[in-house]
Tab-separated table of N, CA, C and O in Angstrom:
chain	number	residue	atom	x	y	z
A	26	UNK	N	10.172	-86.393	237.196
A	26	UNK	CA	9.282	-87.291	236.494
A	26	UNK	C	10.000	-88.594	236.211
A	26	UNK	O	11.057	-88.503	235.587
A	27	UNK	N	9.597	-89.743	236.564
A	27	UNK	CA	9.963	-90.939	236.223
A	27	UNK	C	9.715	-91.583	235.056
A	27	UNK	O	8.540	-91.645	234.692
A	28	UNK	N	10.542	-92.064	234.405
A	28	UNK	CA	10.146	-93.385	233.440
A	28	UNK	C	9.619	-94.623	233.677
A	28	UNK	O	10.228	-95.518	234.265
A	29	UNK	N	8.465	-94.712	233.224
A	29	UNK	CA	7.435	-96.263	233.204
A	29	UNK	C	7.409	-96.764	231.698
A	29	UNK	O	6.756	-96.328	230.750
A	30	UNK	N	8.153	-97.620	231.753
A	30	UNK	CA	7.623	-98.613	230.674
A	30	UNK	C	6.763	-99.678	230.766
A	30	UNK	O	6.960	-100.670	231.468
A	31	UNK	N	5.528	-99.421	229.854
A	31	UNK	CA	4.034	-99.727	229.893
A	31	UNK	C	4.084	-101.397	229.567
A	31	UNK	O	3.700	-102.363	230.226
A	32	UNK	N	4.953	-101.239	227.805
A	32	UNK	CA	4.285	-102.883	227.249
A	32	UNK	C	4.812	-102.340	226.322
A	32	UNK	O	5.100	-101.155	226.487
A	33	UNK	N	5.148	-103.008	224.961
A	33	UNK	CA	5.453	-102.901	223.750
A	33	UNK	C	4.112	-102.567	223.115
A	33	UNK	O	2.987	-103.027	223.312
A	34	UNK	N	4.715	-101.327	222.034
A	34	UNK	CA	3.648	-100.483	221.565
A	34	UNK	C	2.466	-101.486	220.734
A	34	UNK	O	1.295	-101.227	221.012
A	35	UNK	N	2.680	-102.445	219.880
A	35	UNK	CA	2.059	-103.658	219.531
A	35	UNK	C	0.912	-104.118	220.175
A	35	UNK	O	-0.101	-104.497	219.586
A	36	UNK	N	1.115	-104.078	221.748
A	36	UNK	CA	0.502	-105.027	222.724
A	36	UNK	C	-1.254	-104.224	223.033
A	36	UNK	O	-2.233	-104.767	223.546
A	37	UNK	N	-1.083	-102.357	222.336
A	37	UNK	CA	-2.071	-101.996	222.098
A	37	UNK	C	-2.775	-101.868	220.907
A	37	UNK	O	-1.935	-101.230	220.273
A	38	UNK	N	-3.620	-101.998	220.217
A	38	UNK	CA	-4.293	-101.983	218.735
A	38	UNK	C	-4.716	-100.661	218.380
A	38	UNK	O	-5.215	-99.905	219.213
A	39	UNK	N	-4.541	-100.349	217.182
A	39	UNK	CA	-5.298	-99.072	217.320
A	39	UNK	C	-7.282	-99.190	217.522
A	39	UNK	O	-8.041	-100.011	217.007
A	40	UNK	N	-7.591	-98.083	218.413
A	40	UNK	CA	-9.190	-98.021	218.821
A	40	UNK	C	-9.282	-98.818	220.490
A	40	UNK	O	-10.324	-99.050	221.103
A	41	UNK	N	-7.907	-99.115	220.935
A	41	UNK	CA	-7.747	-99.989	222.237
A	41	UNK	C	-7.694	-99.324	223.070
A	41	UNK	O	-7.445	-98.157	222.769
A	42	UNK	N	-7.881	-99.635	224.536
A	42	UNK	CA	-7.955	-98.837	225.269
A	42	UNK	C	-6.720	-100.176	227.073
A	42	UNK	O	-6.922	-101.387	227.167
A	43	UNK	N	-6.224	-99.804	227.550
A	43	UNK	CA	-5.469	-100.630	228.398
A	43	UNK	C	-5.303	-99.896	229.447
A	43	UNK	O	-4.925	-98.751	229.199
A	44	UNK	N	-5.439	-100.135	230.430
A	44	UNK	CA	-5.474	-99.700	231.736
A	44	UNK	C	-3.900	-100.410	232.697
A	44	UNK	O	-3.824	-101.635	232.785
A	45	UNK	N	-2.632	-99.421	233.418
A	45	UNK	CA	-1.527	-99.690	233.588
A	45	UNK	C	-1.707	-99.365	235.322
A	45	UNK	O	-2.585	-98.646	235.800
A	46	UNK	N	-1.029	-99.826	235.814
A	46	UNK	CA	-0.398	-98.936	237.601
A	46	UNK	C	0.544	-98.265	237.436
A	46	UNK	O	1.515	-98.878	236.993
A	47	UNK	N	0.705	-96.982	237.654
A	47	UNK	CA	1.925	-96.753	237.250
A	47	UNK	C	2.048	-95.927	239.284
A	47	UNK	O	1.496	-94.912	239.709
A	48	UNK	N	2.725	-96.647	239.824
A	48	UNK	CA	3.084	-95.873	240.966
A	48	UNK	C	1.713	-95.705	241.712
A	48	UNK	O	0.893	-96.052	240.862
A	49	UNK	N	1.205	-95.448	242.554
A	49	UNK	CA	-0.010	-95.216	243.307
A	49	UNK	C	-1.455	-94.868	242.008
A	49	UNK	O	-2.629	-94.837	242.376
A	50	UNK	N	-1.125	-94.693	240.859
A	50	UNK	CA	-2.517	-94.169	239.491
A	50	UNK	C	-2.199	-95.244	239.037
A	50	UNK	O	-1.185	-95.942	239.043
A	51	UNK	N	-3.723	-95.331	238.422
A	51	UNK	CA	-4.289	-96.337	237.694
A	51	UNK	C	-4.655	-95.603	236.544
A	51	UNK	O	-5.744	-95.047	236.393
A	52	UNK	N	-3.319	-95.618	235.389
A	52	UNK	CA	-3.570	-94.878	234.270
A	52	UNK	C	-4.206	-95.894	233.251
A	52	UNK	O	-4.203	-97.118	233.379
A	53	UNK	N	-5.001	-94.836	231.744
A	53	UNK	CA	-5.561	-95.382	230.711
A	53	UNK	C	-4.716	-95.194	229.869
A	53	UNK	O	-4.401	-94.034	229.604
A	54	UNK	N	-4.174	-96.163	229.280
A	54	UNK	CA	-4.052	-95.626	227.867
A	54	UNK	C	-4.721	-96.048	226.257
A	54	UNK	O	-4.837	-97.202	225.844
A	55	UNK	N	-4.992	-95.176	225.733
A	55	UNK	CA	-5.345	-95.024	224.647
A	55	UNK	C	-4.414	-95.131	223.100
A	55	UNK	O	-3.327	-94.584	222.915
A	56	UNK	N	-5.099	-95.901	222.184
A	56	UNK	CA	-4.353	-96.013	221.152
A	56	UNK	C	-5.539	-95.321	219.991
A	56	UNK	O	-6.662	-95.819	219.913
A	57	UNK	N	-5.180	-94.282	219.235
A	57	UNK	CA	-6.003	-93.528	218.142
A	57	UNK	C	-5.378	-93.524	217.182
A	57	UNK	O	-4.456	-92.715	217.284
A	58	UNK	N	-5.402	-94.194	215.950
A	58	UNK	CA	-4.646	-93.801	215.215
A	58	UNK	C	-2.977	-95.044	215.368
A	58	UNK	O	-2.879	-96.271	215.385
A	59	UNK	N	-2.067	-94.051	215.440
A	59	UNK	CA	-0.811	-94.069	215.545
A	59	UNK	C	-0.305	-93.329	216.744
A	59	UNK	O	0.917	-93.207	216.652
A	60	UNK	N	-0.813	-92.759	217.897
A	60	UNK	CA	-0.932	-91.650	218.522
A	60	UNK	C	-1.263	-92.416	219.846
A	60	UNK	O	-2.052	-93.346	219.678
A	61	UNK	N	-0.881	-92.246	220.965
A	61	UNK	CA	-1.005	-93.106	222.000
A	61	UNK	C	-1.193	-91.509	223.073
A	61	UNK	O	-0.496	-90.495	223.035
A	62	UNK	N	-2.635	-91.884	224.130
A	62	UNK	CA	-2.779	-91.332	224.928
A	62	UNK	C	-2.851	-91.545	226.291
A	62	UNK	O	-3.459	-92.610	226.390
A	63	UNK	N	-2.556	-91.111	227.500
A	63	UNK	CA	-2.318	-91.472	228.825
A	63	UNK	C	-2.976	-90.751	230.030
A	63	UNK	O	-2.334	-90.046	230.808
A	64	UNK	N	-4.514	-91.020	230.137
A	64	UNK	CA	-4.972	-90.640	231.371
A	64	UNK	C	-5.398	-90.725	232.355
A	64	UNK	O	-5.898	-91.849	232.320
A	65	UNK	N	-5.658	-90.182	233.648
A	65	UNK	CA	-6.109	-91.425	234.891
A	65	UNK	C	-7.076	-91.877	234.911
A	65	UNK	O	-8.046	-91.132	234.773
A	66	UNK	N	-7.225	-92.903	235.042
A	66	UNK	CA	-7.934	-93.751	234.967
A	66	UNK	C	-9.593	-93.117	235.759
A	66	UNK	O	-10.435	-93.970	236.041
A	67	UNK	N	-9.834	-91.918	235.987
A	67	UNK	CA	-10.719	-91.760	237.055
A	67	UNK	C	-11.566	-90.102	237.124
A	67	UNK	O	-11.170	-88.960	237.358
A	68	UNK	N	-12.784	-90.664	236.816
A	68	UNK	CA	-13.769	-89.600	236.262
A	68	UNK	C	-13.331	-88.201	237.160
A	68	UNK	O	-13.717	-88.473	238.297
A	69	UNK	N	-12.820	-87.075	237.187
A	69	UNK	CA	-12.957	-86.128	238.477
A	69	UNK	C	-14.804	-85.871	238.883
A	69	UNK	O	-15.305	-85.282	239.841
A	70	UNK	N	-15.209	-86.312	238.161
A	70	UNK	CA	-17.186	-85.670	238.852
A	70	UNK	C	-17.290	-86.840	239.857
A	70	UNK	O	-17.524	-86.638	241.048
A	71	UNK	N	-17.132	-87.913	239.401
A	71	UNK	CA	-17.863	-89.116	240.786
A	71	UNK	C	-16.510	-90.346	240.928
A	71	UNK	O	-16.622	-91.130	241.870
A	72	UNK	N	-15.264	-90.496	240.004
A	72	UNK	CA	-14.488	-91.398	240.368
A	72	UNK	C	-14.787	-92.738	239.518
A	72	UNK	O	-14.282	-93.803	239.872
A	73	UNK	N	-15.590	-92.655	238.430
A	73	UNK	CA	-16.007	-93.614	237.810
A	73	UNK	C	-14.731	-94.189	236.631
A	73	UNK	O	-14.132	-93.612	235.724
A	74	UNK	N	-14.702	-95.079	236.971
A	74	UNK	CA	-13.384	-95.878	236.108
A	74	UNK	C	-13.292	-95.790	234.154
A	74	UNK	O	-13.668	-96.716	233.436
A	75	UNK	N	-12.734	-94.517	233.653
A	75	UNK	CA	-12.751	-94.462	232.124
A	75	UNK	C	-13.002	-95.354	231.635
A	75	UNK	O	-14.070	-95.576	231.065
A	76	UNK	N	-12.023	-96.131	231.743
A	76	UNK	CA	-11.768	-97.686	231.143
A	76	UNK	C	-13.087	-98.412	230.432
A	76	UNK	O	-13.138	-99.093	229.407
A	77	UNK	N	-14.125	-98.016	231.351
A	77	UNK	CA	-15.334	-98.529	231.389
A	77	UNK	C	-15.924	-97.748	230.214
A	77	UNK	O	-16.449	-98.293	229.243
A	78	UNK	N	-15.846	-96.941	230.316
A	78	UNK	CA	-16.473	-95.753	229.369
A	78	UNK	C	-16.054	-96.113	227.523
A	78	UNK	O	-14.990	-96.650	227.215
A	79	UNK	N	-17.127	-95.688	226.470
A	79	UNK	CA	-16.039	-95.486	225.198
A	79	UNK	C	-15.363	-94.539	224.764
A	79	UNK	O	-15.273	-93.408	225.243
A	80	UNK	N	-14.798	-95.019	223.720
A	80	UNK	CA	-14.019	-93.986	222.872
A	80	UNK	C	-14.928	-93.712	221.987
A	80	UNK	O	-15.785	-94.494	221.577
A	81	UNK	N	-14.642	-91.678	221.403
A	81	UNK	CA	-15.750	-91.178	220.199
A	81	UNK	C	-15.367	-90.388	219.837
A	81	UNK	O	-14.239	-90.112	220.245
A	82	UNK	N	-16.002	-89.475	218.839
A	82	UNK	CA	-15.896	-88.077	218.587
A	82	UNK	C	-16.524	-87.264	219.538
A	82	UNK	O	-16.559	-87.901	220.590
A	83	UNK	N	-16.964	-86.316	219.653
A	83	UNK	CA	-17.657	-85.377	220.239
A	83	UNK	C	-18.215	-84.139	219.305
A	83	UNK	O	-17.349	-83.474	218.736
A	84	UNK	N	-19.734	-83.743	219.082
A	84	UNK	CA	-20.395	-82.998	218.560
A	84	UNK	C	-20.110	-81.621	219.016
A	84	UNK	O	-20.023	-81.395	220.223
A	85	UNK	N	-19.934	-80.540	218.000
A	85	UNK	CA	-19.646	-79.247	218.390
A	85	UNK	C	-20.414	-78.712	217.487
A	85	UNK	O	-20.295	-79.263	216.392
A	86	UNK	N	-21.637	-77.295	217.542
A	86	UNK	CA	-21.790	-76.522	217.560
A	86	UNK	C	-21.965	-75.400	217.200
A	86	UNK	O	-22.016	-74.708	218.217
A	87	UNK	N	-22.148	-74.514	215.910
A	87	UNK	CA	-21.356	-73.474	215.906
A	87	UNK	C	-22.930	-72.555	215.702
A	87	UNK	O	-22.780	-71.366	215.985
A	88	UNK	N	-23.900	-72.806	215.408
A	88	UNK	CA	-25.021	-72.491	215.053
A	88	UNK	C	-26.041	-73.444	215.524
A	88	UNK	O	-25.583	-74.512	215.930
A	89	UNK	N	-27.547	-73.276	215.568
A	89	UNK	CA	-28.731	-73.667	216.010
A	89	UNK	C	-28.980	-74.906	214.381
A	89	UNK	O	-28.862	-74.529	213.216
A	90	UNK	N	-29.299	-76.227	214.797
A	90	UNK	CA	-29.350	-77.182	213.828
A	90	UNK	C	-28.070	-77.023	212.914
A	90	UNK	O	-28.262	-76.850	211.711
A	91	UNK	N	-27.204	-77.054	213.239
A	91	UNK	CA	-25.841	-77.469	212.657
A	91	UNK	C	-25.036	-77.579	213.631
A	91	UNK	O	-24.808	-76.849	214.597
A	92	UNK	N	-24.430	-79.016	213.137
A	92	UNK	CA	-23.279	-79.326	214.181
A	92	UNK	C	-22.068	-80.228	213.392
A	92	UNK	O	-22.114	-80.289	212.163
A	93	UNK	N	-21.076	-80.865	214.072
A	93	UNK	CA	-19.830	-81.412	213.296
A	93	UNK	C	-19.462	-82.034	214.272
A	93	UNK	O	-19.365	-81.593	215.417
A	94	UNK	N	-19.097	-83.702	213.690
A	94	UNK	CA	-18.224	-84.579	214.669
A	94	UNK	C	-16.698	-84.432	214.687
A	94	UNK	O	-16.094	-84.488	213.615
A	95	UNK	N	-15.981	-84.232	215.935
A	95	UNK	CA	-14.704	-83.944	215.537
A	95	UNK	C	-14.190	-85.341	216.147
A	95	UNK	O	-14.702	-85.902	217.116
A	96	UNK	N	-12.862	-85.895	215.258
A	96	UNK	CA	-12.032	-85.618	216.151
A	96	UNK	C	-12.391	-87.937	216.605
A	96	UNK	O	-12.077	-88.531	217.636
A	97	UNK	N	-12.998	-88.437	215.509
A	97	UNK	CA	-13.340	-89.423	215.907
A	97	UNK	C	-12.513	-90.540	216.347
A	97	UNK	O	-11.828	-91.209	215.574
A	98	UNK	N	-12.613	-90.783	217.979
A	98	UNK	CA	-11.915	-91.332	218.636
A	98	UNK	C	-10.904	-91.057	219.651
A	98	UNK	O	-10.052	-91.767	220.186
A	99	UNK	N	-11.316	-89.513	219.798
A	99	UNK	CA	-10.587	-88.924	220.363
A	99	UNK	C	-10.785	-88.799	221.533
A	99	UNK	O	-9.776	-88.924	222.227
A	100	UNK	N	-11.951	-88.544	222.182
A	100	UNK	CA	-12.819	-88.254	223.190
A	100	UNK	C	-13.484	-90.361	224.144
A	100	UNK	O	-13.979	-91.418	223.755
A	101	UNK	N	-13.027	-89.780	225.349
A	101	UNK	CA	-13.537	-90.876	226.427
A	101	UNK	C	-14.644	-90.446	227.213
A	101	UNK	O	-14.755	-89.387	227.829
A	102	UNK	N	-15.344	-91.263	227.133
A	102	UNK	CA	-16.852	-90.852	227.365
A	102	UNK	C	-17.352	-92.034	228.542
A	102	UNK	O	-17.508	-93.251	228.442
A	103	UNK	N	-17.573	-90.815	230.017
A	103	UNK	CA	-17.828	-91.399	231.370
A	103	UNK	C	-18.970	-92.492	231.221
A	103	UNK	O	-20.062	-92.285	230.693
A	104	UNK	N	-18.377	-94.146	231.983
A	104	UNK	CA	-19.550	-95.072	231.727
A	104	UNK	C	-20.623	-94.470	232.865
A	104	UNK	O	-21.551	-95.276	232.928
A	105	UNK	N	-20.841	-93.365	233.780
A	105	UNK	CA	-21.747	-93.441	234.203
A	105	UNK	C	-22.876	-91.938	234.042
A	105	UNK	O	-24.097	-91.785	234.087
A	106	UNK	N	-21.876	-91.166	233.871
A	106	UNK	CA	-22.622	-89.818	233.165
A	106	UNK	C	-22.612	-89.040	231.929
A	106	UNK	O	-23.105	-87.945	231.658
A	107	UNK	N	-21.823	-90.005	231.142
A	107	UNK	CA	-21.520	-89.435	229.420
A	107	UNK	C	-20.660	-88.309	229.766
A	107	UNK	O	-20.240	-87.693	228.786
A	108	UNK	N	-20.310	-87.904	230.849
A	108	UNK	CA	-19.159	-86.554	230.725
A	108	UNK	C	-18.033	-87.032	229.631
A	108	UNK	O	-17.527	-88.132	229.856
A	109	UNK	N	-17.522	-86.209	228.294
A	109	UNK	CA	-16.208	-86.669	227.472
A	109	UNK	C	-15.153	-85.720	228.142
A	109	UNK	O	-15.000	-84.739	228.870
A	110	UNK	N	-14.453	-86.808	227.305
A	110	UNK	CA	-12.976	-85.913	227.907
A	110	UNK	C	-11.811	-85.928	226.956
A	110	UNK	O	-11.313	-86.993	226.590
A	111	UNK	N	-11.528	-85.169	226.696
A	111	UNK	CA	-10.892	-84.898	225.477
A	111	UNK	C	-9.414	-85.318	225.656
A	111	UNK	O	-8.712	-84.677	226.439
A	112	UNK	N	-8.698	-86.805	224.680
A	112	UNK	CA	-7.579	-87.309	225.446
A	112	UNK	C	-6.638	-86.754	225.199
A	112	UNK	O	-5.838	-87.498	225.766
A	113	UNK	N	-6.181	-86.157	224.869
A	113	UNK	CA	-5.111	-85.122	224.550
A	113	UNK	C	-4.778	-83.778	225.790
A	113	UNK	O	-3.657	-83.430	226.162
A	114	UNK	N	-5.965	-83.262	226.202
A	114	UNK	CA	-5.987	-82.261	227.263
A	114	UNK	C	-6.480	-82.476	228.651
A	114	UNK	O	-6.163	-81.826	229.647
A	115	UNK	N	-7.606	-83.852	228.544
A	115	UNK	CA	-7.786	-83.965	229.539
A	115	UNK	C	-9.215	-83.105	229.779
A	115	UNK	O	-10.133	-83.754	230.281
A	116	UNK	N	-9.385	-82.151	229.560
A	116	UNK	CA	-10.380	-81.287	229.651
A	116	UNK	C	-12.180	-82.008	229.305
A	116	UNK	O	-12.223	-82.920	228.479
A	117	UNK	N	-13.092	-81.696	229.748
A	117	UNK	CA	-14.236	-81.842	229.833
A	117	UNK	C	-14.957	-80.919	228.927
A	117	UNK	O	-14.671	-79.727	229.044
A	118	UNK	N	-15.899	-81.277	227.988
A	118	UNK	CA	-16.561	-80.838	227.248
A	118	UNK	C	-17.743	-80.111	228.632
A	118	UNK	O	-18.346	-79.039	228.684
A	119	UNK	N	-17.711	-80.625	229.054
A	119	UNK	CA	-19.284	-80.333	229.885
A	119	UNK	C	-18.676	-79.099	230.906
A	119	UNK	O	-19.401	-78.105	230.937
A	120	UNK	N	-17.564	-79.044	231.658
A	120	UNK	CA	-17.121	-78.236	232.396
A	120	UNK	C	-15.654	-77.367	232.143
A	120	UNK	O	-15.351	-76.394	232.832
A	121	UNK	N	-14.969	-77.800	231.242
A	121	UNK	CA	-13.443	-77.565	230.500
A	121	UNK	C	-12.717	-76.610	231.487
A	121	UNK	O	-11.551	-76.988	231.594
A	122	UNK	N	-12.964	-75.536	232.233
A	122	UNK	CA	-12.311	-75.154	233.121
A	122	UNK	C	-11.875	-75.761	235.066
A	122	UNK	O	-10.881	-75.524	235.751
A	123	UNK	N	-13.221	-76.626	235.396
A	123	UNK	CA	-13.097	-76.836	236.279
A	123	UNK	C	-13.024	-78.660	236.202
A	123	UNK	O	-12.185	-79.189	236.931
A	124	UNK	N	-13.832	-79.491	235.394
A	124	UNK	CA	-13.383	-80.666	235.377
A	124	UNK	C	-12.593	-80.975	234.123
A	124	UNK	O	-12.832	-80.933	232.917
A	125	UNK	N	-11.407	-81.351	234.989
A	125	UNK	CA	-9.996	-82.054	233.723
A	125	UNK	C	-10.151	-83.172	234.544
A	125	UNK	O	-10.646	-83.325	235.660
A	126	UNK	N	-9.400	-84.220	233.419
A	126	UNK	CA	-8.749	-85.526	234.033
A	126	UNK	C	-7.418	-85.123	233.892
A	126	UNK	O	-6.969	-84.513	232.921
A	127	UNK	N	-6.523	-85.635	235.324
A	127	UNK	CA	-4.953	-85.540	234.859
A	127	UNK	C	-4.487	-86.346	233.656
A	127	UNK	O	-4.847	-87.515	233.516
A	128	UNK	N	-3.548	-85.622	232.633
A	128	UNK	CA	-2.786	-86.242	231.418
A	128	UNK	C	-0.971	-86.575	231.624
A	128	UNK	O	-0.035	-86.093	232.260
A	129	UNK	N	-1.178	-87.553	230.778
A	129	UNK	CA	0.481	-88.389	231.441
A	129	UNK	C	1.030	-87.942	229.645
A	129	UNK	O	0.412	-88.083	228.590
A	130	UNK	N	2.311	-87.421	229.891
A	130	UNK	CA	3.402	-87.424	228.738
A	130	UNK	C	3.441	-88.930	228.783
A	130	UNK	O	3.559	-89.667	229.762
A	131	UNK	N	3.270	-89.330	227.039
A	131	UNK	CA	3.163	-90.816	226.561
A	131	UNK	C	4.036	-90.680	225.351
A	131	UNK	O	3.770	-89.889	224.446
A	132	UNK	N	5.241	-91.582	225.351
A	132	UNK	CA	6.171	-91.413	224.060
A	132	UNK	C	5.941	-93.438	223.783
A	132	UNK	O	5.407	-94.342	224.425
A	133	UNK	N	6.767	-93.321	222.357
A	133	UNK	CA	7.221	-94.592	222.145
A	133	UNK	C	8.169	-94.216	221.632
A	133	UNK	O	8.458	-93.328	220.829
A	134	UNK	N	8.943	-95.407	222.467
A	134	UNK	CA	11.082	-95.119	222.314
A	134	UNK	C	11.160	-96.876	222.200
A	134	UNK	O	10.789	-97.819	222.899
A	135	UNK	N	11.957	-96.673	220.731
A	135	UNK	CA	11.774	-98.351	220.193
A	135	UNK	C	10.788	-98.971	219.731
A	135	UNK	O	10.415	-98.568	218.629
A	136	UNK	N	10.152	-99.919	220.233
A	136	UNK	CA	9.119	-100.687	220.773
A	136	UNK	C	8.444	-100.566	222.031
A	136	UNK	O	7.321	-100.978	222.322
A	137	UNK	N	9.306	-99.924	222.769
A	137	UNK	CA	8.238	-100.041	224.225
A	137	UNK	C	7.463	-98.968	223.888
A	137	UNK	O	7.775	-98.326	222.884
A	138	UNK	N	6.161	-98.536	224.775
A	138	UNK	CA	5.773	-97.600	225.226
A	138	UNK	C	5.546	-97.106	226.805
A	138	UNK	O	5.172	-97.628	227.856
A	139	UNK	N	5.997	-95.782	226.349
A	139	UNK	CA	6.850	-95.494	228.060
A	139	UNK	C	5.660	-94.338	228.070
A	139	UNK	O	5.123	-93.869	227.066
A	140	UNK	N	5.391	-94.006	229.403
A	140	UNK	CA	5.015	-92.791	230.565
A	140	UNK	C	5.735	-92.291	231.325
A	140	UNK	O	6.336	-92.842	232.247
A	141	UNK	N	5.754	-90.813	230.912
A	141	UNK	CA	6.077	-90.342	232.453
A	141	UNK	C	5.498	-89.394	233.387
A	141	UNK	O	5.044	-88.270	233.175
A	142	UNK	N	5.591	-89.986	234.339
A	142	UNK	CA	4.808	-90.147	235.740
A	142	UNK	C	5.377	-89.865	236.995
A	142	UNK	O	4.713	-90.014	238.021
């Protein structure tokens, strides 16, 4: 796994979203919080560019007329089919076993923020 240094952690806001090359991927990253996330840039259902898409919570469930937002800002949501994707795992609310987006280990060392890739 290689080291990519992205940009100084600053250069993202928190609720931002920045799109990097890192090597042949066109990664996203995400700023939530204090918490920086790193995924490819690229829907697995049709190839549709995250970037495009927002950031949210995602509604869960547990009973008929009750539900709970988790998690607000956590979730990237496809600009062309609302598929979310949960930035931390990568995983798909709509399919979670068969559609993931690949996830990049994202640290900040110093000021920069680095990937590795």
């Amino acid at each position: 796994m290689g080291k990519n240094i992205l940009c100084n952690k600053e250069d993202i806001k928190p609720g931002e979203k920045k799109v990097f090359q890192v090597g042949r991927a066109s990664v996203l990253v995400v700023r939530n919080g204090d918490k920086f996330y790193a995924i490819r840039n690229a829907c697995p259902h049709q190839g549709a560019e995250l970037d495009k898409g927002f950031l949210g919570p995602v509604a869960r469930s547990s009973q008929v007329k009750e539900f709970c937002l988790e998690e607000h800002g956590g979730h990237i949501y496809c600009p062309w089919h609302r598929w979310s994707f949960d930035l931390e795992t990568g995983c798909s609310d709509h399919d979670p076993v068969n559609e993931k987006v690949k996830t990049y280990d994202v640290k900040v060392e110093g000021n920069d923020l680095v990937v590795y890739a």
